[in-house]
JSON list of C-alpha atoms and ligand atoms in Angstrom, two decimals:
[
{"chain": "C", "resi": 285, "resn": "MET", "atom": "CA", "xyz": [33.46, 69.55, -73.02]},
{"chain": "C", "resi": 286, "resn": "ALA", "atom": "CA", "xyz": [34.24, 66.51, -73.79]},
{"chain": "C", "resi": 287, "resn": "GLN", "atom": "CA", "xyz": [37.97, 65.78, -73.55]},
{"chain": "C", "resi": 288, "resn": "ILE", "atom": "CA", "xyz": [39.71, 64.24, -76.98]},
{"chain": "C", "resi": 289, "resn": "PRO", "atom": "CA", "xyz": [42.13, 61.56, -75.66]},
{"chain": "C", "resi": 290, "resn": "PHE", "atom": "CA", "xyz": [45.86, 61.73, -76.93]},
{"chain": "C", "resi": 291, "resn": "HIS", "atom": "CA", "xyz": [46.51, 60.13, -79.88]},
{"chain": "C", "resi": 292, "resn": "SER", "atom": "CA", "xyz": [42.62, 59.05, -80.70]},
{"chain": "C", "resi": 293, "resn": "LYS", "atom": "CA", "xyz": [40.86, 57.92, -83.58]},
{"chain": "C", "resi": 294, "resn": "SER", "atom": "CA", "xyz": [38.10, 59.21, -84.79]},
{"chain": "C", "resi": 295, "resn": "PRO", "atom": "CA", "xyz": [35.65, 56.59, -85.67]},
{"chain": "C", "resi": 296, "resn": "ASP", "atom": "CA", "xyz": [34.91, 58.11, -88.86]},
{"chain": "C", "resi": 297, "resn": "GLN", "atom": "CA", "xyz": [38.23, 58.90, -89.83]},
{"chain": "C", "resi": 298, "resn": "VAL", "atom": "CA", "xyz": [40.06, 56.93, -92.34]},
{"chain": "C", "resi": 299, "resn": "ASP", "atom": "CA", "xyz": [43.15, 55.43, -91.88]},
{"chain": "C", "resi": 300, "resn": "ASP", "atom": "CA", "xyz": [46.40, 57.33, -92.74]},
{"chain": "C", "resi": 301, "resn": "LEU", "atom": "CA", "xyz": [48.72, 56.30, -95.51]},
{"chain": "C", "resi": 302, "resn": "VAL", "atom": "CA", "xyz": [52.14, 56.24, -95.50]},
{"chain": "C", "resi": 303, "resn": "ILE", "atom": "CA", "xyz": [54.49, 54.70, -98.74]},
{"chain": "C", "resi": 304, "resn": "GLU", "atom": "CA", "xyz": [57.68, 53.82, -99.64]},
{"chain": "C", "resi": 305, "resn": "THR", "atom": "CA", "xyz": [57.56, 55.74, -103.24]},
{"chain": "C", "resi": 306, "resn": "LEU", "atom": "CA", "xyz": [60.35, 53.97, -104.90]},
{"chain": "C", "resi": 307, "resn": "PRO", "atom": "CA", "xyz": [60.76, 50.62, -104.01]},
{"chain": "C", "resi": 308, "resn": "LYS", "atom": "CA", "xyz": [62.47, 47.77, -106.40]},
{"chain": "C", "resi": 309, "resn": "ASP", "atom": "CA", "xyz": [59.33, 45.97, -106.93]},
{"chain": "C", "resi": 310, "resn": "GLU", "atom": "CA", "xyz": [58.48, 46.64, -110.56]},
{"chain": "C", "resi": 311, "resn": "ARG", "atom": "CA", "xyz": [55.40, 45.17, -110.62]},
{"chain": "C", "resi": 312, "resn": "LEU", "atom": "CA", "xyz": [54.44, 48.56, -108.19]},
{"chain": "C", "resi": 313, "resn": "TRP", "atom": "CA", "xyz": [54.64, 50.38, -111.83]},
{"chain": "C", "resi": 314, "resn": "VAL", "atom": "CA", "xyz": [51.34, 50.30, -113.94]},
{"chain": "C", "resi": 315, "resn": "PRO", "atom": "CA", "xyz": [51.68, 50.66, -117.68]},
{"chain": "C", "resi": 316, "resn": "GLN", "atom": "CA", "xyz": [49.90, 53.49, -119.02]},
{"chain": "C", "resi": 317, "resn": "ALA", "atom": "CA", "xyz": [51.67, 54.11, -123.02]},
{"chain": "C", "resi": 318, "resn": "LEU", "atom": "CA", "xyz": [54.76, 53.53, -124.28]},
{"chain": "C", "resi": 319, "resn": "ASN", "atom": "CA", "xyz": [57.38, 53.69, -122.05]},
{"chain": "C", "resi": 320, "resn": "VAL", "atom": "CA", "xyz": [55.34, 55.39, -119.32]},
{"chain": "C", "resi": 321, "resn": "TRP", "atom": "CA", "xyz": [54.21, 53.97, -116.42]},
{"chain": "C", "resi": 322, "resn": "PHE", "atom": "CA", "xyz": [52.45, 55.58, -113.25]},
{"chain": "C", "resi": 323, "resn": "ARG", "atom": "CA", "xyz": [52.84, 54.21, -109.37]},
{"chain": "C", "resi": 324, "resn": "PRO", "atom": "CA", "xyz": [49.58, 54.96, -107.28]},
{"chain": "C", "resi": 325, "resn": "LEU", "atom": "CA", "xyz": [49.87, 56.78, -103.57]},
{"chain": "C", "resi": 326, "resn": "MET", "atom": "CA", "xyz": [46.59, 57.88, -103.02]},
{"chain": "C", "resi": 327, "resn": "PHE", "atom": "CA", "xyz": [43.39, 57.64, -104.77]},
{"chain": "C", "resi": 328, "resn": "ASN", "atom": "CA", "xyz": [40.53, 59.67, -103.15]},
{"chain": "C", "resi": 329, "resn": "THR", "atom": "CA", "xyz": [37.10, 58.64, -104.82]},
{"chain": "C", "resi": 330, "resn": "VAL", "atom": "CA", "xyz": [35.19, 61.41, -102.58]},
{"chain": "C", "resi": 331, "resn": "THR", "atom": "CA", "xyz": [37.02, 64.27, -103.64]},
{"chain": "C", "resi": 332, "resn": "GLY", "atom": "CA", "xyz": [38.21, 63.04, -107.04]},
{"chain": "C", "resi": 333, "resn": "GLU", "atom": "CA", "xyz": [41.68, 64.00, -106.96]},
{"chain": "C", "resi": 334, "resn": "TRP", "atom": "CA", "xyz": [44.93, 61.42, -106.92]},
{"chain": "C", "resi": 335, "resn": "VAL", "atom": "CA", "xyz": [48.59, 61.43, -106.36]},
{"chain": "C", "resi": 336, "resn": "ASN", "atom": "CA", "xyz": [50.81, 59.53, -108.14]},
{"chain": "C", "resi": 337, "resn": "LEU", "atom": "CA", "xyz": [54.71, 59.08, -109.40]},
{"chain": "C", "resi": 338, "resn": "LEU", "atom": "CA", "xyz": [54.43, 59.22, -112.90]},
{"chain": "C", "resi": 339, "resn": "ARG", "atom": "CA", "xyz": [57.87, 57.47, -114.51]},
{"chain": "C", "resi": 340, "resn": "VAL", "atom": "CA", "xyz": [58.75, 58.13, -118.41]},
{"chain": "C", "resi": 341, "resn": "LYS", "atom": "CA", "xyz": [61.56, 56.37, -119.96]},
{"chain": "C", "resi": 342, "resn": "LYS", "atom": "CA", "xyz": [63.56, 56.52, -123.28]},
{"chain": "C", "resi": 343, "resn": "SER", "atom": "CA", "xyz": [61.96, 59.98, -124.79]},
{"chain": "C", "resi": 344, "resn": "GLY", "atom": "CA", "xyz": [58.09, 58.96, -124.03]},
{"chain": "C", "resi": 345, "resn": "MET", "atom": "CA", "xyz": [55.56, 61.21, -123.74]},
{"chain": "C", "resi": 346, "resn": "LEU", "atom": "CA", "xyz": [52.06, 61.54, -122.43]},
{"chain": "C", "resi": 347, "resn": "ASN", "atom": "CA", "xyz": [49.54, 62.90, -125.22]},
{"chain": "C", "resi": 348, "resn": "ARG", "atom": "CA", "xyz": [47.86, 66.03, -125.65]},
{"chain": "C", "resi": 349, "resn": "HIS", "atom": "CA", "xyz": [45.83, 67.17, -122.49]},
{"chain": "C", "resi": 350, "resn": "LEU", "atom": "CA", "xyz": [43.26, 69.63, -120.82]},
{"chain": "C", "resi": 351, "resn": "HIS", "atom": "CA", "xyz": [43.33, 69.77, -116.84]},
{"chain": "C", "resi": 352, "resn": "PRO", "atom": "CA", "xyz": [40.07, 71.06, -115.89]},
{"chain": "C", "resi": 353, "resn": "ALA", "atom": "CA", "xyz": [41.25, 71.11, -112.25]},
{"chain": "C", "resi": 354, "resn": "PRO", "atom": "CA", "xyz": [44.59, 72.01, -110.72]},
{"chain": "C", "resi": 355, "resn": "VAL", "atom": "CA", "xyz": [47.79, 69.80, -110.68]},
{"chain": "C", "resi": 356, "resn": "TYR", "atom": "CA", "xyz": [50.66, 70.19, -108.28]},
{"chain": "C", "resi": 357, "resn": "GLY", "atom": "CA", "xyz": [53.87, 68.23, -109.10]},
{"chain": "C", "resi": 358, "resn": "TYR", "atom": "CA", "xyz": [57.51, 67.71, -107.64]},
{"chain": "C", "resi": 359, "resn": "VAL", "atom": "CA", "xyz": [60.29, 66.25, -109.75]},
{"chain": "C", "resi": 360, "resn": "ILE", "atom": "CA", "xyz": [62.31, 63.64, -108.24]},
{"chain": "C", "resi": 361, "resn": "LYS", "atom": "CA", "xyz": [64.31, 62.65, -111.30]},
{"chain": "C", "resi": 362, "resn": "GLY", "atom": "CA", "xyz": [65.62, 63.78, -114.25]},
{"chain": "C", "resi": 363, "resn": "SER", "atom": "CA", "xyz": [63.85, 66.43, -115.91]},
{"chain": "C", "resi": 364, "resn": "TRP", "atom": "CA", "xyz": [60.90, 67.03, -118.56]},
{"chain": "C", "resi": 365, "resn": "ARG", "atom": "CA", "xyz": [58.74, 69.84, -120.24]},
{"chain": "C", "resi": 366, "resn": "TYR", "atom": "CA", "xyz": [55.45, 70.67, -122.06]},
{"chain": "C", "resi": 367, "resn": "LEU", "atom": "CA", "xyz": [55.68, 70.95, -125.60]},
{"chain": "C", "resi": 368, "resn": "GLU", "atom": "CA", "xyz": [53.38, 74.58, -125.39]},
{"chain": "C", "resi": 369, "resn": "HIS", "atom": "CA", "xyz": [55.70, 76.12, -122.67]},
{"chain": "C", "resi": 370, "resn": "ASP", "atom": "CA", "xyz": [59.41, 76.85, -122.96]},
{"chain": "C", "resi": 371, "resn": "TRP", "atom": "CA", "xyz": [60.44, 76.04, -119.31]},
{"chain": "C", "resi": 372, "resn": "ILE", "atom": "CA", "xyz": [62.21, 72.81, -118.40]},
{"chain": "C", "resi": 373, "resn": "ALA", "atom": "CA", "xyz": [60.77, 71.01, -114.95]},
{"chain": "C", "resi": 374, "resn": "LYS", "atom": "CA", "xyz": [63.92, 69.99, -113.04]},
{"chain": "C", "resi": 375, "resn": "GLU", "atom": "CA", "xyz": [64.96, 67.37, -110.48]},
{"chain": "C", "resi": 376, "resn": "GLY", "atom": "CA", "xyz": [63.56, 68.95, -107.48]},
{"chain": "C", "resi": 377, "resn": "SER", "atom": "CA", "xyz": [61.38, 71.86, -109.36]},
{"chain": "C", "resi": 378, "resn": "PHE", "atom": "CA", "xyz": [57.96, 72.55, -108.00]},
{"chain": "C", "resi": 379, "resn": "VAL", "atom": "CA", "xyz": [54.80, 72.35, -110.42]},
{"chain": "C", "resi": 380, "resn": "TYR", "atom": "CA", "xyz": [51.74, 74.18, -110.08]},
{"chain": "C", "resi": 381, "resn": "GLU", "atom": "CA", "xyz": [49.75, 73.89, -113.61]},
{"chain": "C", "resi": 382, "resn": "PRO", "atom": "CA", "xyz": [46.29, 76.18, -113.12]},
{"chain": "C", "resi": 383, "resn": "PRO", "atom": "CA", "xyz": [42.75, 74.93, -114.29]},
{"chain": "C", "resi": 384, "resn": "GLY", "atom": "CA", "xyz": [42.38, 75.30, -118.25]},
{"chain": "C", "resi": 385, "resn": "GLU", "atom": "CA", "xyz": [46.39, 74.46, -118.80]},
{"chain": "C", "resi": 386, "resn": "ILE", "atom": "CA", "xyz": [46.40, 72.24, -122.00]},
{"chain": "C", "resi": 387, "resn": "HIS", "atom": "CA", "xyz": [50.01, 70.50, -122.56]},
{"chain": "C", "resi": 388, "resn": "THR", "atom": "CA", "xyz": [51.64, 67.67, -123.70]},
{"chain": "C", "resi": 389, "resn": "LEU", "atom": "CA", "xyz": [54.83, 66.17, -121.33]},
{"chain": "C", "resi": 390, "resn": "VAL", "atom": "CA", "xyz": [57.70, 64.96, -123.24]},
{"chain": "C", "resi": 391, "resn": "VAL", "atom": "CA", "xyz": [60.86, 63.73, -121.95]},
{"chain": "C", "resi": 392, "resn": "ASP", "atom": "CA", "xyz": [63.98, 64.74, -123.85]},
{"chain": "C", "resi": 393, "resn": "GLU", "atom": "CA", "xyz": [66.41, 62.24, -125.99]},
{"chain": "C", "resi": 394, "resn": "ASP", "atom": "CA", "xyz": [68.95, 62.85, -122.82]},
{"chain": "C", "resi": 395, "resn": "VAL", "atom": "CA", "xyz": [66.94, 62.01, -119.99]},
{"chain": "C", "resi": 396, "resn": "PRO", "atom": "CA", "xyz": [66.95, 58.21, -119.45]},
{"chain": "C", "resi": 397, "resn": "GLU", "atom": "CA", "xyz": [64.33, 58.14, -116.85]},
{"chain": "C", "resi": 398, "resn": "MET", "atom": "CA", "xyz": [62.28, 60.95, -115.36]},
{"chain": "C", "resi": 399, "resn": "ILE", "atom": "CA", "xyz": [59.91, 60.36, -112.19]},
{"chain": "C", "resi": 400, "resn": "THR", "atom": "CA", "xyz": [57.29, 63.10, -110.86]},
{"chain": "C", "resi": 401, "resn": "MET", "atom": "CA", "xyz": [54.82, 63.76, -108.37]},
{"chain": "C", "resi": 402, "resn": "PHE", "atom": "CA", "xyz": [52.10, 64.55, -109.44]},
{"chain": "C", "resi": 403, "resn": "HIS", "atom": "CA", "xyz": [48.75, 65.72, -107.38]},
{"chain": "C", "resi": 404, "resn": "VAL", "atom": "CA", "xyz": [45.96, 66.08, -109.75]},
{"chain": "C", "resi": 405, "resn": "PHE", "atom": "CA", "xyz": [42.23, 67.18, -108.81]},
{"chain": "C", "resi": 406, "resn": "GLY", "atom": "CA", "xyz": [39.28, 65.93, -111.52]},
{"chain": "C", "resi": 407, "resn": "ALA", "atom": "CA", "xyz": [40.85, 64.57, -114.80]},
{"chain": "C", "resi": 408, "resn": "LEU", "atom": "CA", "xyz": [42.97, 64.54, -118.03]},
{"chain": "C", "resi": 409, "resn": "ILE", "atom": "CA", "xyz": [40.95, 65.45, -121.15]},
{"chain": "C", "resi": 410, "resn": "TYR", "atom": "CA", "xyz": [42.72, 63.85, -124.01]},
{"chain": "C", "resi": 411, "resn": "MET", "atom": "CA", "xyz": [42.18, 65.77, -127.29]},
{"chain": "C", "resi": 412, "resn": "ASP", "atom": "CA", "xyz": [43.61, 65.54, -130.67]},
{"chain": "C", "resi": 413, "resn": "GLU", "atom": "CA", "xyz": [45.60, 68.52, -132.46]},
{"chain": "C", "resi": 414, "resn": "ASN", "atom": "CA", "xyz": [41.82, 69.75, -133.47]},
{"chain": "C", "resi": 415, "resn": "GLY", "atom": "CA", "xyz": [40.73, 70.11, -129.71]},
{"chain": "C", "resi": 416, "resn": "ASN", "atom": "CA", "xyz": [38.59, 67.14, -129.83]},
{"chain": "C", "resi": 417, "resn": "GLN", "atom": "CA", "xyz": [38.19, 65.41, -127.23]},
{"chain": "C", "resi": 418, "resn": "THR", "atom": "CA", "xyz": [39.57, 61.42, -127.96]},
{"chain": "C", "resi": 419, "resn": "SER", "atom": "CA", "xyz": [39.37, 60.03, -123.98]},
{"chain": "C", "resi": 420, "resn": "TYR", "atom": "CA", "xyz": [39.84, 61.25, -120.76]},
{"chain": "C", "resi": 421, "resn": "ASP", "atom": "CA", "xyz": [41.22, 59.91, -117.33]},
{"chain": "C", "resi": 422, "resn": "ASN", "atom": "CA", "xyz": [39.76, 60.48, -113.57]},
{"chain": "C", "resi": 423, "resn": "VAL", "atom": "CA", "xyz": [40.80, 58.88, -110.69]},
{"chain": "C", "resi": 424, "resn": "HIS", "atom": "CA", "xyz": [38.09, 55.98, -111.55]},
{"chain": "C", "resi": 425, "resn": "THR", "atom": "CA", "xyz": [39.95, 55.14, -114.76]},
{"chain": "C", "resi": 426, "resn": "LYS", "atom": "CA", "xyz": [43.02, 55.09, -112.67]},
{"chain": "C", "resi": 427, "resn": "ILE", "atom": "CA", "xyz": [41.95, 53.06, -110.00]},
{"chain": "C", "resi": 428, "resn": "ASP", "atom": "CA", "xyz": [40.44, 50.79, -112.89]},
{"chain": "C", "resi": 429, "resn": "LEU", "atom": "CA", "xyz": [43.86, 50.37, -114.58]},
{"chain": "C", "resi": 430, "resn": "ALA", "atom": "CA", "xyz": [45.70, 49.87, -111.46]},
{"chain": "C", "resi": 431, "resn": "ARG", "atom": "CA", "xyz": [43.71, 47.54, -110.75]},
{"chain": "C", "resi": 432, "resn": "LYS", "atom": "CA", "xyz": [43.89, 45.44, -113.95]},
{"chain": "C", "resi": 433, "resn": "HIS", "atom": "CA", "xyz": [47.96, 45.74, -113.56]},
{"chain": "C", "resi": 434, "resn": "PHE", "atom": "CA", "xyz": [48.08, 44.49, -110.20]},
{"chain": "C", "resi": 435, "resn": "GLU", "atom": "CA", "xyz": [45.96, 41.64, -110.68]},
{"chain": "C", "resi": 436, "resn": "SER", "atom": "CA", "xyz": [47.58, 40.29, -114.17]},
{"chain": "C", "resi": 437, "resn": "SER", "atom": "CA", "xyz": [50.97, 41.30, -112.50]},
{"chain": "C", "resi": 438, "resn": "GLY", "atom": "CA", "xyz": [50.25, 38.67, -109.77]},
{"chain": "C", "resi": 439, "resn": "LEU", "atom": "CA", "xyz": [49.40, 41.17, -106.98]},
{"chain": "C", "resi": 440, "resn": "GLY", "atom": "CA", "xyz": [46.04, 40.85, -106.95]},
{"chain": "C", "resi": 441, "resn": "ALA", "atom": "CA", "xyz": [43.16, 43.11, -107.83]},
{"chain": "C", "resi": 442, "resn": "ASP", "atom": "CA", "xyz": [42.72, 44.10, -104.35]},
{"chain": "C", "resi": 443, "resn": "PHE", "atom": "CA", "xyz": [45.86, 45.27, -103.89]},
{"chain": "C", "resi": 444, "resn": "VAL", "atom": "CA", "xyz": [44.85, 48.64, -105.14]},
{"chain": "C", "resi": 445, "resn": "ASN", "atom": "CA", "xyz": [42.29, 48.87, -102.14]},
{"chain": "C", "resi": 446, "resn": "GLN", "atom": "CA", "xyz": [45.11, 49.88, -100.12]},
{"chain": "C", "resi": 447, "resn": "PHE", "atom": "CA", "xyz": [45.85, 53.43, -102.15]},
{"chain": "C", "resi": 448, "resn": "ILE", "atom": "CA", "xyz": [41.75, 54.04, -101.97]},
{"chain": "C", "resi": 449, "resn": "ARG", "atom": "CA", "xyz": [40.43, 56.20, -99.80]},
{"chain": "J", "resi": 97, "resn": "FE", "atom": "FE1", "xyz": [48.98, 67.27, -117.26]}
]
């Protein structure tokens, strides 16, 4: 059997990724909605999942959406809740959202800023109050948004590539 050299990297192995999550450079935050930004950490185009930081300031909110696949979250700063649930995710909380979950994320007025890392699989299907789809997000729409923002903010469209595997 062939010996695997210590610290070897397989030729078909993708590059690892180490990112300082809370840098000072404001251009790294991609505007998503009023008072809502995301900071890409990793886009996985093979499995359709992505990891990002979500930042919400001043009682911003994320429109009602359905997750057909799971979401994992970890609250880094502040707190938030879903209109559809009676719990509050606080700093240090771990959150698991099962497939089929429909919710509206809100940050209350007494919270100046919240930052949460979300690991999202599949998609967010945005819907109106009647349950009709209005739009969606998946790993490709997120890459697209980030690419456009990095281009217009001066970092360059290719800046997004470092997050893509
Ligand atoms: Fe969600």
